[in-house]
Amino acid sequence: MEIIETVGSMKARIAAWKAAGLTVGLVPTMGSLHAGHESLMDAARAACDRVVVSVFVNPLQFGPDEDFDAYPRDIDRDGAICDAHGVDAVFHPTAEEMYLPAHNTYVVMETLTDALCGASRPGHFRGVCTVVTKLFNIVQPDRAFFGQKDAQQLAIIKRMVADLNMNVAVVGCPIVREEDGLAKSSRNAYLSPEERQAALVLSRAIRAGEAAVAAGERDGAALRALMAAIVEAEPLARIDYIEVVDGATMQPTDRISASALIAMAVYIGSTRLIDNFLYEEGE
């Protein structure tokens, strides 16, 4: 495995692989890798001849009061994890390498970015769409792998690829959880032991929501109230949002039907965590 730090070197490696007729899988990350990322690497390894993991903390997707400077960075640790999962190359550029001094081009999506994390974090998805477009242009993957935990991001990237006729298949992979149910996240490392225990309120609310829907609940307001009551019972928790939206458009809906996403963002102390579940009609 090699760690590649420049756009030119990454493009050269991709060109050689493509010339040899090899398929390429990309796992975009911001590092601080965990079992959720590892599951994406394994999916890419099973589906593609060569696997690239990008490790880049993207400044464009952080707001002025968010945790860009504090976001954990350890390329030696991340590189060892990638190597253990059969990754062929880690693309690890600097911000200066990715964004020229006069950078003035952005990818902006409407509608799908209006709700959920898009409403709570203005400009976040402009940064996501821009960096993912750049990564797709640099790595030219045949397939790109994203986790379902970031469900809105996954829906946005799928739409972006379709809208802009990008030649890449976007593969969504299931949420990976700790044994006690907490969804794997790089931000879990911010939690104190007390906060880590309190964070289980997210998965408890998700399980309660899934059970209610399985039992026939289809009223969005009732489902939100059920899940909110569970979260609000935890003193260290503060709800950012709990929403029921259409799984394709990310627009709020009052009725749970067809394909729905039930998503939540909750602050545990100062750490913002997200979780969700999908309902497909006929389940």
PDB file of C-alpha atoms in Angstrom:
ATOM      1  CA  MET A   1       0.000   0.000   0.000  1.00  0.00           C
ATOM      2  CA  GLU A   2       1.158   3.530  -0.736  1.00  0.00           C
ATOM      3  CA  ILE A   3       0.202   6.916   0.668  1.00  0.00           C
ATOM      4  CA  ILE A   4      -0.150   9.484  -2.109  1.00  0.00           C
ATOM      5  CA  GLU A   5      -0.165  13.173  -1.245  1.00  0.00           C
ATOM      6  CA  THR A   6      -0.461  14.999  -4.569  1.00  0.00           C
ATOM      7  CA  VAL A   7      -3.181  15.182  -7.188  1.00  0.00           C
ATOM      8  CA  GLY A   8      -0.681  14.562  -9.979  1.00  0.00           C
ATOM      9  CA  SER A   9       0.682  11.394  -8.403  1.00  0.00           C
ATOM     10  CA  MET A  10      -2.803  10.075  -7.705  1.00  0.00           C
ATOM     11  CA  LYS A  11      -3.888  10.697 -11.290  1.00  0.00           C
ATOM     12  CA  ALA A  12      -0.773   8.950 -12.593  1.00  0.00           C
ATOM     13  CA  ARG A  13      -1.444   5.878 -10.454  1.00  0.00           C
ATOM     14  CA  ILE A  14      -5.084   5.785 -11.627  1.00  0.00           C
ATOM     15  CA  ALA A  15      -4.039   6.157 -15.269  1.00  0.00           C
ATOM     16  CA  ALA A  16      -1.744   3.129 -14.959  1.00  0.00           C
ATOM     17  CA  TRP A  17      -4.478   1.026 -13.374  1.00  0.00           C
ATOM     18  CA  LYS A  18      -7.020   2.066 -15.985  1.00  0.00           C
ATOM     19  CA  ALA A  19      -4.567   1.313 -18.790  1.00  0.00           C
ATOM     20  CA  ALA A  20      -4.268  -2.197 -17.383  1.00  0.00           C
ATOM     21  CA  GLY A  21      -8.050  -2.585 -17.504  1.00  0.00           C
ATOM     22  CA  LEU A  22      -8.491  -2.570 -13.714  1.00  0.00           C
ATOM     23  CA  THR A  23     -11.575  -1.318 -11.907  1.00  0.00           C
ATOM     24  CA  VAL A  24     -11.198   1.208  -9.093  1.00  0.00           C
ATOM     25  CA  GLY A  25     -13.222   1.604  -5.901  1.00  0.00           C
ATOM     26  CA  LEU A  26     -13.096   4.773  -3.796  1.00  0.00           C
ATOM     27  CA  VAL A  27     -13.926   5.175  -0.108  1.00  0.00           C
ATOM     28  CA  PRO A  28     -13.977   8.906   0.708  1.00  0.00           C
ATOM     29  CA  THR A  29     -13.218   9.638   4.391  1.00  0.00           C
ATOM     30  CA  MET A  30     -11.967  12.371   6.664  1.00  0.00           C
ATOM     31  CA  GLY A  31      -9.812   9.889   8.547  1.00  0.00           C
ATOM     32  CA  SER A  32     -10.142   8.885  12.204  1.00  0.00           C
ATOM     33  CA  LEU A  33     -11.142   5.542  10.746  1.00  0.00           C
ATOM     34  CA  HIS A  34     -13.380   3.068  12.570  1.00  0.00           C
ATOM     35  CA  ALA A  35     -15.285  -0.146  11.885  1.00  0.00           C
ATOM     36  CA  GLY A  36     -17.838   1.686   9.754  1.00  0.00           C
ATOM     37  CA  HIS A  37     -15.106   2.826   7.379  1.00  0.00           C
ATOM     38  CA  GLU A  38     -13.583  -0.649   7.478  1.00  0.00           C
ATOM     39  CA  SER A  39     -16.875  -2.130   6.254  1.00  0.00           C
ATOM     40  CA  LEU A  40     -16.757   0.245   3.277  1.00  0.00           C
ATOM     41  CA  MET A  41     -13.174  -0.791   2.500  1.00  0.00           C
ATOM     42  CA  ASP A  42     -14.170  -4.454   2.634  1.00  0.00           C
ATOM     43  CA  ALA A  43     -17.113  -3.819   0.294  1.00  0.00           C
ATOM     44  CA  ALA A  44     -14.826  -1.987  -2.127  1.00  0.00           C
ATOM     45  CA  ARG A  45     -12.184  -4.735  -1.902  1.00  0.00           C
ATOM     46  CA  ALA A  46     -14.797  -7.363  -2.774  1.00  0.00           C
ATOM     47  CA  ALA A  47     -16.126  -5.416  -5.762  1.00  0.00           C
ATOM     48  CA  CYS A  48     -13.092  -3.762  -7.343  1.00  0.00           C
ATOM     49  CA  ASP A  49      -9.597  -4.612  -8.570  1.00  0.00           C
ATOM     50  CA  ARG A  50      -8.010  -1.630  -6.841  1.00  0.00           C
ATOM     51  CA  VAL A  51      -9.165   0.314  -3.782  1.00  0.00           C
ATOM     52  CA  VAL A  52      -8.381   3.927  -2.891  1.00  0.00           C
ATOM     53  CA  VAL A  53      -9.269   5.476   0.460  1.00  0.00           C
ATOM     54  CA  SER A  54      -9.121   9.253   0.617  1.00  0.00           C
ATOM     55  CA  VAL A  55      -8.169  10.718   3.994  1.00  0.00           C
ATOM     56  CA  PHE A  56      -8.839  14.445   3.832  1.00  0.00           C
ATOM     57  CA  VAL A  57     -10.384  16.696   6.463  1.00  0.00           C
ATOM     58  CA  ASN A  58     -12.267  18.991   4.122  1.00  0.00           C
ATOM     59  CA  PRO A  59     -12.359  22.590   5.399  1.00  0.00           C
ATOM     60  CA  LEU A  60     -15.232  23.525   3.067  1.00  0.00           C
ATOM     61  CA  GLN A  61     -17.772  21.374   4.913  1.00  0.00           C
ATOM     62  CA  PHE A  62     -17.123  22.835   8.371  1.00  0.00           C
ATOM     63  CA  GLY A  63     -18.927  25.918   9.658  1.00  0.00           C
ATOM     64  CA  PRO A  64     -17.082  28.708  11.515  1.00  0.00           C
ATOM     65  CA  ASP A  65     -18.103  27.359  14.929  1.00  0.00           C
ATOM     66  CA  GLU A  66     -17.578  23.662  14.146  1.00  0.00           C
ATOM     67  CA  ASP A  67     -14.779  21.272  15.024  1.00  0.00           C
ATOM     68  CA  PHE A  68     -12.406  21.558  12.039  1.00  0.00           C
ATOM     69  CA  ASP A  69      -9.301  22.253  14.126  1.00  0.00           C
ATOM     70  CA  ALA A  70     -10.200  19.633  16.739  1.00  0.00           C
ATOM     71  CA  TYR A  71     -11.138  16.907  14.260  1.00  0.00           C
ATOM     72  CA  PRO A  72      -8.831  13.930  14.978  1.00  0.00           C
ATOM     73  CA  ARG A  73      -5.970  13.387  12.545  1.00  0.00           C
ATOM     74  CA  ASP A  74      -3.583  10.403  12.654  1.00  0.00           C
ATOM     75  CA  ILE A  75      -2.442   9.288   9.218  1.00  0.00           C
ATOM     76  CA  ASP A  76      -0.125   6.578  10.603  1.00  0.00           C
ATOM     77  CA  ARG A  77      -3.022   4.907  12.424  1.00  0.00           C
ATOM     78  CA  ASP A  78      -5.390   5.377   9.467  1.00  0.00           C
ATOM     79  CA  GLY A  79      -2.802   4.054   7.031  1.00  0.00           C
ATOM     80  CA  ALA A  80      -2.270   0.917   9.103  1.00  0.00           C
ATOM     81  CA  ILE A  81      -6.035   0.251   9.149  1.00  0.00           C
ATOM     82  CA  CYS A  82      -6.244   0.707   5.383  1.00  0.00           C
ATOM     83  CA  ASP A  83      -3.290  -1.612   4.841  1.00  0.00           C
ATOM     84  CA  ALA A  84      -4.901  -4.282   7.017  1.00  0.00           C
ATOM     85  CA  HIS A  85      -8.025  -4.170   4.825  1.00  0.00           C
ATOM     86  CA  GLY A  86      -6.218  -4.584   1.527  1.00  0.00           C
ATOM     87  CA  VAL A  87      -6.386  -0.961   0.377  1.00  0.00           C
ATOM     88  CA  ASP A  88      -4.015  -0.250  -2.511  1.00  0.00           C
ATOM     89  CA  ALA A  89      -3.563   3.495  -2.028  1.00  0.00           C
ATOM     90  CA  VAL A  90      -4.437   6.182   0.490  1.00  0.00           C
ATOM     91  CA  PHE A  91      -4.940   9.615  -1.044  1.00  0.00           C
ATOM     92  CA  HIS A  92      -3.913  12.085   1.660  1.00  0.00           C
ATOM     93  CA  PRO A  93      -3.614  15.602   0.210  1.00  0.00           C
ATOM     94  CA  THR A  94      -3.286  18.880   2.073  1.00  0.00           C
ATOM     95  CA  ALA A  95      -5.952  21.562   1.791  1.00  0.00           C
ATOM     96  CA  GLU A  96      -3.505  23.599  -0.281  1.00  0.00           C
ATOM     97  CA  GLU A  97      -3.129  20.674  -2.686  1.00  0.00           C
ATOM     98  CA  MET A  98      -6.884  20.263  -3.080  1.00  0.00           C
ATOM     99  CA  TYR A  99      -7.825  23.947  -3.283  1.00  0.00           C
ATOM    100  CA  LEU A 100      -5.760  26.380  -5.283  1.00  0.00           C
ATOM    101  CA  PRO A 101      -5.271  29.855  -3.738  1.00  0.00           C
ATOM    102  CA  ALA A 102      -7.782  31.346  -6.166  1.00  0.00           C
ATOM    103  CA  HIS A 103     -10.279  28.494  -5.818  1.00  0.00           C
ATOM    104  CA  ASN A 104     -13.695  29.869  -6.712  1.00  0.00           C
ATOM    105  CA  THR A 105     -15.738  26.941  -8.043  1.00  0.00           C
ATOM    106  CA  TYR A 106     -18.292  25.085  -5.956  1.00  0.00           C
ATOM    107  CA  VAL A 107     -20.939  22.422  -6.519  1.00  0.00           C
ATOM    108  CA  VAL A 108     -24.265  23.509  -5.051  1.00  0.00           C
ATOM    109  CA  MET A 109     -27.396  21.377  -4.846  1.00  0.00           C
ATOM    110  CA  GLU A 110     -30.889  22.639  -4.141  1.00  0.00           C
ATOM    111  CA  THR A 111     -33.891  21.016  -2.404  1.00  0.00           C
ATOM    112  CA  LEU A 112     -32.175  17.899  -1.040  1.00  0.00           C
ATOM    113  CA  THR A 113     -29.906  20.114   1.067  1.00  0.00           C
ATOM    114  CA  ASP A 114     -32.702  22.234   2.563  1.00  0.00           C
ATOM    115  CA  ALA A 115     -33.660  19.996   5.491  1.00  0.00           C
ATOM    116  CA  LEU A 116     -31.997  17.899   8.211  1.00  0.00           C
ATOM    117  CA  CYS A 117     -28.240  18.550   8.394  1.00  0.00           C
ATOM    118  CA  GLY A 118     -28.493  21.016   5.519  1.00  0.00           C
ATOM    119  CA  ALA A 119     -30.739  23.270   7.613  1.00  0.00           C
ATOM    120  CA  SER A 120     -28.620  22.878  10.739  1.00  0.00           C
ATOM    121  CA  ARG A 121     -25.271  23.316   9.000  1.00  0.00           C
ATOM    122  CA  PRO A 122     -25.558  25.978   6.268  1.00  0.00           C
ATOM    123  CA  GLY A 123     -22.980  25.481   3.529  1.00  0.00           C
ATOM    124  CA  HIS A 124     -22.051  21.995   4.713  1.00  0.00           C
ATOM    125  CA  PHE A 125     -23.302  20.173   1.643  1.00  0.00           C
ATOM    126  CA  ARG A 126     -21.764  22.720  -0.716  1.00  0.00           C
ATOM    127  CA  GLY A 127     -18.466  21.606   0.781  1.00  0.00           C
ATOM    128  CA  VAL A 128     -19.374  17.926   0.552  1.00  0.00           C
ATOM    129  CA  CYS A 129     -20.523  18.099  -3.065  1.00  0.00           C
ATOM    130  CA  THR A 130     -17.477  20.125  -4.082  1.00  0.00           C
ATOM    131  CA  VAL A 131     -14.901  17.824  -2.498  1.00  0.00           C
ATOM    132  CA  VAL A 132     -16.635  14.627  -3.649  1.00  0.00           C
ATOM    133  CA  THR A 133     -16.756  15.975  -7.217  1.00  0.00           C
ATOM    134  CA  LYS A 134     -13.050  16.744  -7.024  1.00  0.00           C
ATOM    135  CA  LEU A 135     -12.294  13.278  -5.645  1.00  0.00           C
ATOM    136  CA  PHE A 136     -14.341  11.667  -8.413  1.00  0.00           C
ATOM    137  CA  ASN A 137     -12.414  13.680 -11.006  1.00  0.00           C
ATOM    138  CA  ILE A 138      -9.036  12.791  -9.490  1.00  0.00           C
ATOM    139  CA  VAL A 139      -9.607   9.095  -8.706  1.00  0.00           C
ATOM    140  CA  GLN A 140     -12.115   8.333 -11.489  1.00  0.00           C
ATOM    141  CA  PRO A 141     -13.627   5.446  -9.534  1.00  0.00           C
ATOM    142  CA  ASP A 142     -15.919   2.893 -11.084  1.00  0.00           C
ATOM    143  CA  ARG A 143     -17.658   2.596  -7.718  1.00  0.00           C
ATOM    144  CA  ALA A 144     -17.693   4.847  -4.649  1.00  0.00           C
ATOM    145  CA  PHE A 145     -18.745   3.583  -1.237  1.00  0.00           C
ATOM    146  CA  PHE A 146     -20.612   5.601   1.416  1.00  0.00           C
ATOM    147  CA  GLY A 147     -22.225   4.709   4.729  1.00  0.00           C
ATOM    148  CA  GLN A 148     -25.963   4.825   5.372  1.00  0.00           C
ATOM    149  CA  LYS A 149     -25.362   6.616   8.702  1.00  0.00           C
ATOM    150  CA  ASP A 150     -24.903   9.783   6.645  1.00  0.00           C
ATOM    151  CA  ALA A 151     -28.175   9.119   4.845  1.00  0.00           C
ATOM    152  CA  GLN A 152     -28.747  12.654   3.584  1.00  0.00           C
ATOM    153  CA  GLN A 153     -25.207  12.819   2.243  1.00  0.00           C
ATOM    154  CA  LEU A 154     -25.713   9.498   0.464  1.00  0.00           C
ATOM    155  CA  ALA A 155     -28.961  10.685  -1.152  1.00  0.00           C
ATOM    156  CA  ILE A 156     -27.345  13.961  -2.214  1.00  0.00           C
ATOM    157  CA  ILE A 157     -24.339  12.274  -3.787  1.00  0.00           C
ATOM    158  CA  LYS A 158     -26.568   9.822  -5.661  1.00  0.00           C
ATOM    159  CA  ARG A 159     -28.602  12.722  -7.033  1.00  0.00           C
ATOM    160  CA  MET A 160     -25.482  14.719  -7.908  1.00  0.00           C
ATOM    161  CA  VAL A 161     -24.061  11.779  -9.844  1.00  0.00           C
ATOM    162  CA  ALA A 162     -27.341  11.338 -11.734  1.00  0.00           C
ATOM    163  CA  ASP A 163     -27.860  15.051 -12.394  1.00  0.00           C
ATOM    164  CA  LEU A 164     -24.310  15.622 -13.650  1.00  0.00           C
ATOM    165  CA  ASN A 165     -24.039  12.327 -15.582  1.00  0.00           C
ATOM    166  CA  MET A 166     -20.993  11.232 -13.616  1.00  0.00           C
ATOM    167  CA  ASN A 167     -19.612   7.852 -14.641  1.00  0.00           C
ATOM    168  CA  VAL A 168     -19.517   6.277 -11.182  1.00  0.00           C
ATOM    169  CA  ALA A 169     -21.812   3.891  -9.303  1.00  0.00           C
ATOM    170  CA  VAL A 170     -22.567   5.099  -5.766  1.00  0.00           C
ATOM    171  CA  VAL A 171     -22.867   2.199  -3.326  1.00  0.00           C
ATOM    172  CA  GLY A 172     -24.581   2.678   0.031  1.00  0.00           C
ATOM    173  CA  CYS A 173     -23.506   0.378   2.869  1.00  0.00           C
ATOM    174  CA  PRO A 174     -25.343  -0.397   6.135  1.00  0.00           C
ATOM    175  CA  ILE A 175     -24.786   1.438   9.417  1.00  0.00           C
ATOM    176  CA  VAL A 176     -22.207  -0.266  11.637  1.00  0.00           C
ATOM    177  CA  ARG A 177     -22.914  -0.121  15.362  1.00  0.00           C
ATOM    178  CA  GLU A 178     -21.101  -0.748  18.606  1.00  0.00           C
ATOM    179  CA  GLU A 179     -22.227  -3.805  20.555  1.00  0.00           C
ATOM    180  CA  ASP A 180     -24.454  -1.568  22.695  1.00  0.00           C
ATOM    181  CA  GLY A 181     -26.114  -0.021  19.629  1.00  0.00           C
ATOM    182  CA  LEU A 182     -24.346   3.327  19.239  1.00  0.00           C
ATOM    183  CA  ALA A 183     -23.653   4.065  15.579  1.00  0.00           C
ATOM    184  CA  LYS A 184     -19.935   4.134  14.804  1.00  0.00           C
ATOM    185  CA  SER A 185     -18.676   7.690  14.340  1.00  0.00           C
ATOM    186  CA  SER A 186     -15.339   9.478  14.481  1.00  0.00           C
ATOM    187  CA  ARG A 187     -16.979  11.984  16.805  1.00  0.00           C
ATOM    188  CA  ASN A 188     -17.684   9.288  19.403  1.00  0.00           C
ATOM    189  CA  ALA A 189     -14.077   9.847  20.493  1.00  0.00           C
ATOM    190  CA  TYR A 190     -15.095  13.288  21.806  1.00  0.00           C
ATOM    191  CA  LEU A 191     -17.465  11.775  24.383  1.00  0.00           C
ATOM    192  CA  SER A 192     -16.564  11.485  28.052  1.00  0.00           C
ATOM    193  CA  PRO A 193     -17.478   8.170  29.733  1.00  0.00           C
ATOM    194  CA  GLU A 194     -20.676   9.752  31.083  1.00  0.00           C
ATOM    195  CA  GLU A 195     -21.541  11.216  27.686  1.00  0.00           C
ATOM    196  CA  ARG A 196     -20.760   7.912  25.972  1.00  0.00           C
ATOM    197  CA  GLN A 197     -23.389   6.230  28.126  1.00  0.00           C
ATOM    198  CA  ALA A 198     -25.854   9.060  27.524  1.00  0.00           C
ATOM    199  CA  ALA A 199     -25.327   8.749  23.745  1.00  0.00           C
ATOM    200  CA  LEU A 200     -27.119   5.401  23.785  1.00  0.00           C
ATOM    201  CA  VAL A 201     -30.335   7.401  23.854  1.00  0.00           C
ATOM    202  CA  LEU A 202     -29.986   7.807  20.071  1.00  0.00           C
ATOM    203  CA  SER A 203     -30.062   4.101  19.322  1.00  0.00           C
ATOM    204  CA  ARG A 204     -32.834   3.558  21.883  1.00  0.00           C
ATOM    205  CA  ALA A 205     -34.943   6.138  20.079  1.00  0.00           C
ATOM    206  CA  ILE A 206     -34.127   4.554  16.715  1.00  0.00           C
ATOM    207  CA  ARG A 207     -35.128   1.101  17.942  1.00  0.00           C
ATOM    208  CA  ALA A 208     -38.361   2.459  19.391  1.00  0.00           C
ATOM    209  CA  GLY A 209     -39.126   4.184  16.093  1.00  0.00           C
ATOM    210  CA  GLU A 210     -38.434   1.039  14.103  1.00  0.00           C
ATOM    211  CA  ALA A 211     -40.683  -0.981  16.407  1.00  0.00           C
ATOM    212  CA  ALA A 212     -43.502   1.540  16.107  1.00  0.00           C
ATOM    213  CA  VAL A 213     -43.338   1.566  12.324  1.00  0.00           C
ATOM    214  CA  ALA A 214     -43.190  -2.233  12.239  1.00  0.00           C
ATOM    215  CA  ALA A 215     -46.332  -2.264  14.392  1.00  0.00           C
ATOM    216  CA  GLY A 216     -48.150  -0.070  11.885  1.00  0.00           C
ATOM    217  CA  GLU A 217     -47.493   3.537  12.946  1.00  0.00           C
ATOM    218  CA  ARG A 218     -47.630   5.763   9.869  1.00  0.00           C
ATOM    219  CA  ASP A 219     -48.193   9.211  11.391  1.00  0.00           C
ATOM    220  CA  GLY A 220     -45.001  11.258  11.178  1.00  0.00           C
ATOM    221  CA  ALA A 221     -45.868  13.588  14.046  1.00  0.00           C
ATOM    222  CA  ALA A 222     -46.656  10.691  16.372  1.00  0.00           C
ATOM    223  CA  LEU A 223     -43.397   8.965  15.496  1.00  0.00           C
ATOM    224  CA  ARG A 224     -41.369  12.135  16.054  1.00  0.00           C
ATOM    225  CA  ALA A 225     -43.059  12.672  19.417  1.00  0.00           C
ATOM    226  CA  LEU A 226     -42.327   9.104  20.496  1.00  0.00           C
ATOM    227  CA  MET A 227     -38.653   9.367  19.632  1.00  0.00           C
ATOM    228  CA  ALA A 228     -38.292  12.890  21.039  1.00  0.00           C
ATOM    229  CA  ALA A 229     -39.709  11.815  24.393  1.00  0.00           C
ATOM    230  CA  ILE A 230     -37.026   9.146  24.676  1.00  0.00           C
ATOM    231  CA  VAL A 231     -34.219  11.575  23.863  1.00  0.00           C
ATOM    232  CA  GLU A 232     -35.561  14.348  26.085  1.00  0.00           C
ATOM    233  CA  ALA A 233     -35.520  11.986  29.068  1.00  0.00           C
ATOM    234  CA  GLU A 234     -31.696  12.049  28.922  1.00  0.00           C
ATOM    235  CA  PRO A 235     -30.365  15.168  30.725  1.00  0.00           C
ATOM    236  CA  LEU A 236     -27.159  15.347  28.650  1.00  0.00           C
ATOM    237  CA  ALA A 237     -29.027  15.206  25.327  1.00  0.00           C
ATOM    238  CA  ARG A 238     -30.275  18.156  23.273  1.00  0.00           C
ATOM    239  CA  ILE A 239     -32.224  17.545  20.070  1.00  0.00           C
ATOM    240  CA  ASP A 240     -31.105  19.305  16.916  1.00  0.00           C
ATOM    241  CA  TYR A 241     -33.767  17.589  14.825  1.00  0.00           C
ATOM    242  CA  ILE A 242     -35.881  14.457  14.573  1.00  0.00           C
ATOM    243  CA  GLU A 243     -37.567  14.349  11.179  1.00  0.00           C
ATOM    244  CA  VAL A 244     -39.479  12.079   8.832  1.00  0.00           C
ATOM    245  CA  VAL A 245     -38.590  12.791   5.195  1.00  0.00           C
ATOM    246  CA  ASP A 246     -38.984  11.220   1.782  1.00  0.00           C
ATOM    247  CA  GLY A 247     -35.954   9.003   1.280  1.00  0.00           C
ATOM    248  CA  ALA A 248     -35.273  10.291  -2.237  1.00  0.00           C
ATOM    249  CA  THR A 249     -36.056  14.010  -1.981  1.00  0.00           C
ATOM    250  CA  MET A 250     -35.245  14.625   1.718  1.00  0.00           C
ATOM    251  CA  GLN A 251     -38.440  16.674   1.972  1.00  0.00           C
ATOM    252  CA  PRO A 252     -40.521  16.436   5.181  1.00  0.00           C
ATOM    253  CA  THR A 253     -43.595  14.237   5.073  1.00  0.00           C
ATOM    254  CA  ASP A 254     -46.494  13.798   7.489  1.00  0.00           C
ATOM    255  CA  ARG A 255     -47.119  10.187   6.505  1.00  0.00           C
ATOM    256  CA  ILE A 256     -44.687   7.300   6.509  1.00  0.00           C
ATOM    257  CA  SER A 257     -45.182   5.620   3.158  1.00  0.00           C
ATOM    258  CA  ALA A 258     -43.265   4.308   0.163  1.00  0.00           C
ATOM    259  CA  SER A 259     -39.602   5.042   0.988  1.00  0.00           C
ATOM    260  CA  ALA A 260     -39.142   7.127   4.138  1.00  0.00           C
ATOM    261  CA  LEU A 261     -36.085   8.177   6.109  1.00  0.00           C
ATOM    262  CA  ILE A 262     -36.463   8.799   9.817  1.00  0.00           C
ATOM    263  CA  ALA A 263     -33.387  10.789  10.839  1.00  0.00           C
ATOM    264  CA  MET A 264     -32.111  12.495  13.948  1.00  0.00           C
ATOM    265  CA  ALA A 265     -29.268  14.729  15.102  1.00  0.00           C
ATOM    266  CA  VAL A 266     -28.685  15.077  18.831  1.00  0.00           C
ATOM    267  CA  TYR A 267     -26.089  16.935  20.853  1.00  0.00           C
ATOM    268  CA  ILE A 268     -24.598  14.937  23.710  1.00  0.00           C
ATOM    269  CA  GLY A 269     -22.851  17.664  25.610  1.00  0.00           C
ATOM    270  CA  SER A 270     -21.110  19.603  22.843  1.00  0.00           C
ATOM    271  CA  THR A 271     -20.817  16.621  20.468  1.00  0.00           C
ATOM    272  CA  ARG A 272     -23.323  16.371  17.636  1.00  0.00           C
ATOM    273  CA  LEU A 273     -24.260  12.793  16.684  1.00  0.00           C
ATOM    274  CA  ILE A 274     -26.582  11.514  13.962  1.00  0.00           C
ATOM    275  CA  ASP A 275     -28.526   8.308  13.418  1.00  0.00           C
ATOM    276  CA  ASN A 276     -31.398   7.126  11.233  1.00  0.00           C
ATOM    277  CA  PHE A 277     -33.409   4.255   9.853  1.00  0.00           C
ATOM    278  CA  LEU A 278     -35.132   3.643   6.531  1.00  0.00           C
ATOM    279  CA  TYR A 279     -38.611   2.337   5.899  1.00  0.00           C
ATOM    280  CA  GLU A 280     -39.320   0.704   2.567  1.00  0.00           C
ATOM    281  CA  GLU A 281     -42.962  -0.029   1.763  1.00  0.00           C
ATOM    282  CA  GLY A 282     -43.582  -3.753   1.905  1.00  0.00           C
ATOM    283  CA  GLU A 283     -41.139  -4.365   4.756  1.00  0.00           C
TER     284      GLU A 283
END
